[in-house]
Every structure is written in structure tokens, then in C-alpha cells.
Coordinates of N, CA and C in Angstrom, one line a residue:
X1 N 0.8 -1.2 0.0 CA 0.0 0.0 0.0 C 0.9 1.3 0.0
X2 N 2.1 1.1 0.3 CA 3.1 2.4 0.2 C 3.0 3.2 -0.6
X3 N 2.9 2.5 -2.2 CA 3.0 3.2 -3.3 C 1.4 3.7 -3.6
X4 N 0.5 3.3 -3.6 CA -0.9 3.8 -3.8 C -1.3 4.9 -2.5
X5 N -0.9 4.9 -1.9 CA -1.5 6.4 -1.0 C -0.8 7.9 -1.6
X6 N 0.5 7.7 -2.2 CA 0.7 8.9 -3.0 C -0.3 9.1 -4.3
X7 N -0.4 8.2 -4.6 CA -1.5 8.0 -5.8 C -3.1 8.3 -5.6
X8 N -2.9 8.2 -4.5 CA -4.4 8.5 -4.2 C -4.2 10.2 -3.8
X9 N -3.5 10.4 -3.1 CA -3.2 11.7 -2.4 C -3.4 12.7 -4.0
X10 N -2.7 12.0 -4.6 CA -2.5 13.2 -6.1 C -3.9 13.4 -6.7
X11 N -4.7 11.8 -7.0 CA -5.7 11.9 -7.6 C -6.3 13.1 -7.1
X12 N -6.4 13.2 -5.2 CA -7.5 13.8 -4.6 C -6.9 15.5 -5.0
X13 N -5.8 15.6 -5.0 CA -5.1 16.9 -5.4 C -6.0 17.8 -6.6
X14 N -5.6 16.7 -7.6 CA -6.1 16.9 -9.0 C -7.6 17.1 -9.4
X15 N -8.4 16.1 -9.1 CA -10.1 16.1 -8.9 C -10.4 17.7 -8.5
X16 N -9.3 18.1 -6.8 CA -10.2 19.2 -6.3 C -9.7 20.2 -7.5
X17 N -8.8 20.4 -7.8 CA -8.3 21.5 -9.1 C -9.3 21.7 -10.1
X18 N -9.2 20.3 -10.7 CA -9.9 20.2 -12.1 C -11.6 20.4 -11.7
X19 N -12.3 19.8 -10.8 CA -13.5 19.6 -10.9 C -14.2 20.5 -8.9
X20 N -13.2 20.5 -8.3 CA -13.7 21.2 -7.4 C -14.1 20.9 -5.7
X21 N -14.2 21.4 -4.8 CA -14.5 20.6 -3.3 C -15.2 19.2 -3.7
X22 N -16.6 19.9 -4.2 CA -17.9 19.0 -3.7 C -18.2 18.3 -5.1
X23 N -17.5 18.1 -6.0 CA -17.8 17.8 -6.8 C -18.0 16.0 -6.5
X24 N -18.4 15.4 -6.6 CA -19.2 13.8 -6.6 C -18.0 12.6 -7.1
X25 N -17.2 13.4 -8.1 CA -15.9 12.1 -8.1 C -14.7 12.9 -7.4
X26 N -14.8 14.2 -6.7 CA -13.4 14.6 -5.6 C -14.0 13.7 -4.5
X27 N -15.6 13.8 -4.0 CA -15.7 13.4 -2.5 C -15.3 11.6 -2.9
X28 N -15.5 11.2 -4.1 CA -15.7 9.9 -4.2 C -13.6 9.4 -3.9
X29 N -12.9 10.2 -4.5 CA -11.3 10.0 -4.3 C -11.2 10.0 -2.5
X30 N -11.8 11.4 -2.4 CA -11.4 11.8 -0.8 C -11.7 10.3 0.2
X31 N -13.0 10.0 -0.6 CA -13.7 8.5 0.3 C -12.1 7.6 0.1
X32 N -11.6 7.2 -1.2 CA -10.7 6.3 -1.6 C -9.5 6.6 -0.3
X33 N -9.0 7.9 -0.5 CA -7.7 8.2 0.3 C -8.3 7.5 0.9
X34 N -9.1 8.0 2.2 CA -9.3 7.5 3.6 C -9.3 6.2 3.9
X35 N -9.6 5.7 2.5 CA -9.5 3.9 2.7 C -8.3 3.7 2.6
X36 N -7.5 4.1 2.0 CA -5.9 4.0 1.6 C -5.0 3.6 2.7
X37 N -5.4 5.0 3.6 CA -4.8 5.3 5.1 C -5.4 4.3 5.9
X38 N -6.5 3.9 5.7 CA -7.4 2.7 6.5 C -6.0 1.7 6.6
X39 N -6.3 1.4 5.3 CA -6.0 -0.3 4.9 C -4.0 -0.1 5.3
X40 N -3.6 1.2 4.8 CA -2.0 1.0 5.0 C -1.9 1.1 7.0
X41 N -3.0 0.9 7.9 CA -3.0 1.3 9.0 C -2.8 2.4 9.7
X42 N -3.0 3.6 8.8 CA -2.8 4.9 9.5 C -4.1 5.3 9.5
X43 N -5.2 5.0 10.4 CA -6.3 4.8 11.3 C -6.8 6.4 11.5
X44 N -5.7 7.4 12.1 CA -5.2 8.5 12.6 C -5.6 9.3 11.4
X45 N -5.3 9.4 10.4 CA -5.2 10.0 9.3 C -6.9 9.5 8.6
X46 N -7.2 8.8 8.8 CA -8.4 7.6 8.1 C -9.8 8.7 8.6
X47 N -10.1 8.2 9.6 CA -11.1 8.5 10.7 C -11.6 10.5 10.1
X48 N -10.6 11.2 10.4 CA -11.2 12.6 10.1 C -11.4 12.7 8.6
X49 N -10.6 12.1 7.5 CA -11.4 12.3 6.3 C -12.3 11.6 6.0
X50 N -12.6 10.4 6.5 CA -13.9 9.4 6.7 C -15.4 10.6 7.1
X51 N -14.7 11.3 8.2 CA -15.4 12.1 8.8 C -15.9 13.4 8.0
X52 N -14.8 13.7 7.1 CA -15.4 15.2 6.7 C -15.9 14.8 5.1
X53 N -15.6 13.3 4.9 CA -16.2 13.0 3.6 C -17.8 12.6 3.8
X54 N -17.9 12.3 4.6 CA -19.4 12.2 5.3 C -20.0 13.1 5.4
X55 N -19.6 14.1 5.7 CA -20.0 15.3 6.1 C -20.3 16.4 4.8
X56 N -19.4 16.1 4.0 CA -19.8 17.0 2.5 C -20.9 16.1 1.8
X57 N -20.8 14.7 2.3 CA -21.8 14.3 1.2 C -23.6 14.3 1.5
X58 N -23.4 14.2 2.8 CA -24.4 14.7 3.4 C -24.7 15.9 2.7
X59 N -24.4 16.8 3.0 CA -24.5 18.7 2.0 C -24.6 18.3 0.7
X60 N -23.9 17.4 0.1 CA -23.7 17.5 -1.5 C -25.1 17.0 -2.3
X61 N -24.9 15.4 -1.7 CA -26.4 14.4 -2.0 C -27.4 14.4 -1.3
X62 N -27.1 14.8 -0.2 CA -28.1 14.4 1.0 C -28.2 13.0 1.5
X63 N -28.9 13.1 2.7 CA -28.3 12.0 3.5 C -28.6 10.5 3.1
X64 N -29.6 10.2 2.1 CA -29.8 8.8 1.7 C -29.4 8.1 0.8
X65 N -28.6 8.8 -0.1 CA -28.0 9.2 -1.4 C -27.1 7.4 -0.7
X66 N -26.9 6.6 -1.7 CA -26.0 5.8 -1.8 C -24.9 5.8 -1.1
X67 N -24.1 7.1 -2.3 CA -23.0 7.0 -1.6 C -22.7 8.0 -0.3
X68 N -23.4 8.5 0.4 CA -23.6 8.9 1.5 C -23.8 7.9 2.6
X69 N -24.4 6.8 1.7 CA -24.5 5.5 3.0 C -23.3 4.7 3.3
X70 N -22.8 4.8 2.1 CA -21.1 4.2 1.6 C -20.1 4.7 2.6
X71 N -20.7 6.4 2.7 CA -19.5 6.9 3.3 C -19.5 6.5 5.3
X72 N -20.8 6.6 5.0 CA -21.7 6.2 6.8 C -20.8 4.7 7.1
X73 N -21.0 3.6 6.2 CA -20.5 2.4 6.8 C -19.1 2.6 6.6
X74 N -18.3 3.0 5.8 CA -16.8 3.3 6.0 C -16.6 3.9 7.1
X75 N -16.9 4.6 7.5 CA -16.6 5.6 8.7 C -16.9 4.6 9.9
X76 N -18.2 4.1 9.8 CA -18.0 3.2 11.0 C -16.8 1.9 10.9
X77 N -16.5 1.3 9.9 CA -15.5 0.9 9.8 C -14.4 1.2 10.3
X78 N -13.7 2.6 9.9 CA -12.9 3.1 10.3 C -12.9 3.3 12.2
X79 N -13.9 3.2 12.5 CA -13.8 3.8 14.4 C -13.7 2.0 14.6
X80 N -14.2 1.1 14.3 CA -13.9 -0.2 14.4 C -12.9 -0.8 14.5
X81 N -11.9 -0.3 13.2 CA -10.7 -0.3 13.1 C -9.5 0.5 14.2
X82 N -10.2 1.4 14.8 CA -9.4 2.1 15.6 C -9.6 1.9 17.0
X83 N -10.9 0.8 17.2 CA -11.2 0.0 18.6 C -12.3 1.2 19.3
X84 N -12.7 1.8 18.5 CA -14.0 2.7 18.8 C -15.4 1.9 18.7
X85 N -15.4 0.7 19.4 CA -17.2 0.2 18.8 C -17.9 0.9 19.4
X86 N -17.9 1.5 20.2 CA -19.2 2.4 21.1 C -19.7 3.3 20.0
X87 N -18.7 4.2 18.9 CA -19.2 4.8 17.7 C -19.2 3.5 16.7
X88 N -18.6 2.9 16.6 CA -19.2 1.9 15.2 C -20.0 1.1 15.0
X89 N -20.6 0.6 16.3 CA -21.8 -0.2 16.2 C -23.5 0.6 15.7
X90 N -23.4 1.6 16.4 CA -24.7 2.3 16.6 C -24.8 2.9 15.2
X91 N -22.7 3.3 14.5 CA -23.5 3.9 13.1 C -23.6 2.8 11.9
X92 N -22.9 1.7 12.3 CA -23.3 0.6 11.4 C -25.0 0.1 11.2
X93 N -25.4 0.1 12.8 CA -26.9 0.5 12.7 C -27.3 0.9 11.9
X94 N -27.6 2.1 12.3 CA -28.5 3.2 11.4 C -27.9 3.2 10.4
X95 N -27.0 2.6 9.7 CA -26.7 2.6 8.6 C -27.2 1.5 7.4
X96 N -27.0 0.4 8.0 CA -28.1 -0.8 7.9 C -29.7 -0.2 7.7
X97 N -30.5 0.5 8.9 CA -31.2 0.8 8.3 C -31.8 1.4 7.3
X98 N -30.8 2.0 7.7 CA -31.0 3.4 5.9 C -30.7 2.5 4.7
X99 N -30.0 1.5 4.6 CA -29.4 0.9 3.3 C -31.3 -0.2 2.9
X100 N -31.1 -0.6 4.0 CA -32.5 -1.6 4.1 C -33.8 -0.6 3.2
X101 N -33.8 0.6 3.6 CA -34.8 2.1 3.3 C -34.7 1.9 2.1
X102 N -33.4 2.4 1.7 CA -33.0 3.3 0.3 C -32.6 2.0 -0.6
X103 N -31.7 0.6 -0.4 CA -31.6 -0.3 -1.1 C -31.9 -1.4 -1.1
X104 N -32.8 -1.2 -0.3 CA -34.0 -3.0 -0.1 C -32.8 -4.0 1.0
X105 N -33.4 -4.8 1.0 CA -32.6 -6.0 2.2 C -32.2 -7.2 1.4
X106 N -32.0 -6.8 0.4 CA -31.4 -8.3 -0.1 C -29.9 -7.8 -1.5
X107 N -30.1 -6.0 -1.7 CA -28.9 -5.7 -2.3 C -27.8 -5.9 -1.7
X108 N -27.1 -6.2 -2.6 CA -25.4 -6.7 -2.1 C -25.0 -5.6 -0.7
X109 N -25.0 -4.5 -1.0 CA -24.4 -3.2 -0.7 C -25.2 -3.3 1.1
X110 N -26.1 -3.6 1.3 CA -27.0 -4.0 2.5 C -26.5 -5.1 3.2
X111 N -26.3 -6.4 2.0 CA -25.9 -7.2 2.9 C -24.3 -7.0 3.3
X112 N -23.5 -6.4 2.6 CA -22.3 -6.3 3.4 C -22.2 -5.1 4.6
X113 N -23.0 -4.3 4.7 CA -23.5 -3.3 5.8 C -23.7 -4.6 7.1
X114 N -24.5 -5.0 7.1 CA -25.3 -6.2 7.7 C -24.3 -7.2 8.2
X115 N -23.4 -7.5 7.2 CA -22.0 -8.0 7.8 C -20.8 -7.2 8.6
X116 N -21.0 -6.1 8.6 CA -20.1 -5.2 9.0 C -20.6 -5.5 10.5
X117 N -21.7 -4.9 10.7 CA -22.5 -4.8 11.8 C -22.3 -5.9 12.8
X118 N -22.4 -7.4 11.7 CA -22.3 -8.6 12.8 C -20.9 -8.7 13.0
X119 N -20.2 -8.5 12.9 CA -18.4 -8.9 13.1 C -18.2 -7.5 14.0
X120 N -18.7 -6.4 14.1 CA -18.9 -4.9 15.0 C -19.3 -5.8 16.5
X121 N -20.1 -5.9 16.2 CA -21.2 -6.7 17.4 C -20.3 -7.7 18.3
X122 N -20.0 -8.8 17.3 CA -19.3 -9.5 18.1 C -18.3 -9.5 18.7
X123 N -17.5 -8.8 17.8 CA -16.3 -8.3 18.6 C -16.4 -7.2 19.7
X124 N -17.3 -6.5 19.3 CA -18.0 -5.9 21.1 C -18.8 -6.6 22.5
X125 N -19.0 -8.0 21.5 CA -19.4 -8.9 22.4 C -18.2 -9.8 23.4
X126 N -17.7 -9.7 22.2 CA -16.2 -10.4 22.9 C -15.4 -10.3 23.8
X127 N -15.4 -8.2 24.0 CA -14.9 -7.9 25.0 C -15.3 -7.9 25.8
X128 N -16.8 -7.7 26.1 CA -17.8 -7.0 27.3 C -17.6 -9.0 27.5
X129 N -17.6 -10.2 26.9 CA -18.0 -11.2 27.7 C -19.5 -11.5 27.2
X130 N -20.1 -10.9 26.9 CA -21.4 -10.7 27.0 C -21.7 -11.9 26.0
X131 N -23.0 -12.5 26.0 CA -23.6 -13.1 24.9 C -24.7 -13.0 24.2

């Protein structure tokens, strides 16, 4: 992943130049970095553009918009990944629901929400002991 986070960093460079903040393929790069940072484990770096890509797309699409849901279960990913389930379960939730709303319960995009949520859960179950 070393070499693709510069690559991504530039795309996101370039997008905002050429086409602008809010434009729907910059937020859609900005989403990519943050996965980038995800996946290369810089968590730290992940989480606030997770956060402010959420946050534009909300403004951009509005809140039910696909890829606004996209950005909702990344982000809870991301606080999962960083040992936050107290914020990743609840928005994995609501996030499930809204996918369930806007993409029915049997689209791919739902059921991997849905899987997010159960491996969230359990591994919050795991700690607490709980069953």
C-alpha cells in the first residue's frame, strides 16, 4: 500500500483542481484516500477524512444518497478499526437501516452493511464477555 497512498493523495489533489471541493468524483477520491490510510493502518489520518467526507456528502447528496450510505459504513469501519465500537456499532446500525430504506434488504451493498455490523457486534461482544 506504500506506493498507492501517493496516488491516491494526487488523484485527490487533482479532482479538487480540475473539478472542485464538492464535486461527486473529488468526494468519491477523498472517500478512496481514507481507505488507503485505513487499509496502509494509519487509522489517525483515516477516521477525520472518513469524517469530513461524510459530512460533505451529506450537503452534496443528502443523507440517503448511496454514496452517502457508503460513506456512513466506512466511517463506521474506520472507528472499528481504531477499537471505537461504542461509535461503530450504533452507526453501522443506522446505517443498515437506511441501506434496508433506500436499497432494499437483499442488495449486495446491505448485505455487506449487515456483515459489517455482525463482526462490530461480536467483537464488542467479545470484550464485554457478553452473549
Amino acid at each position: 500500500m506504500g506506493r498507492a497512498v501517493p496516488l491516491f493523495e494526487q488523484t485527490l489533489t487533482d479532482r479538487v483542481r480540475v473539478l472542485g471541493e464538492d464535486h461527486p468524483s473529488t468526494l468519491t477520491s477523498r472517500n478512496n484516500l481514507a481507505a488507503a490510510y485505513q487499509a496502509a493502518g494509519d487509522v489517525g489520518r483515516a477516521v477525520p477524512l472518513f469524517e469530513q467526507t461524510l459530512t460533505d456528502r451529506v450537503r452534496v447528496l443528502g443523507e440517503d444518497h448511496p454514496s452517502t450510505l457508503t460513506s456512513r459504513n466506512n466511517l463506521a469501519g474506520a472507528y472499528e478499526s481504531s477499537g471505537d465500537l461504542g461509535r461503530a456499532v450504533p452507526l453501522f446500525e443506522r446505517t443498515l437501516t437506511d441501506m434496508v430504506w433506500v436499497l432494499g434488504e437483499e442488495h449486495p451493498i446491505t448485505v455487506t452493511v449487515r456483515g459489517n455490523l455482525t463482526a462490530a457486534m461480536a467483537e464488542r461482544e467479545g470484550r464485554t464477555g457478553s452473549s
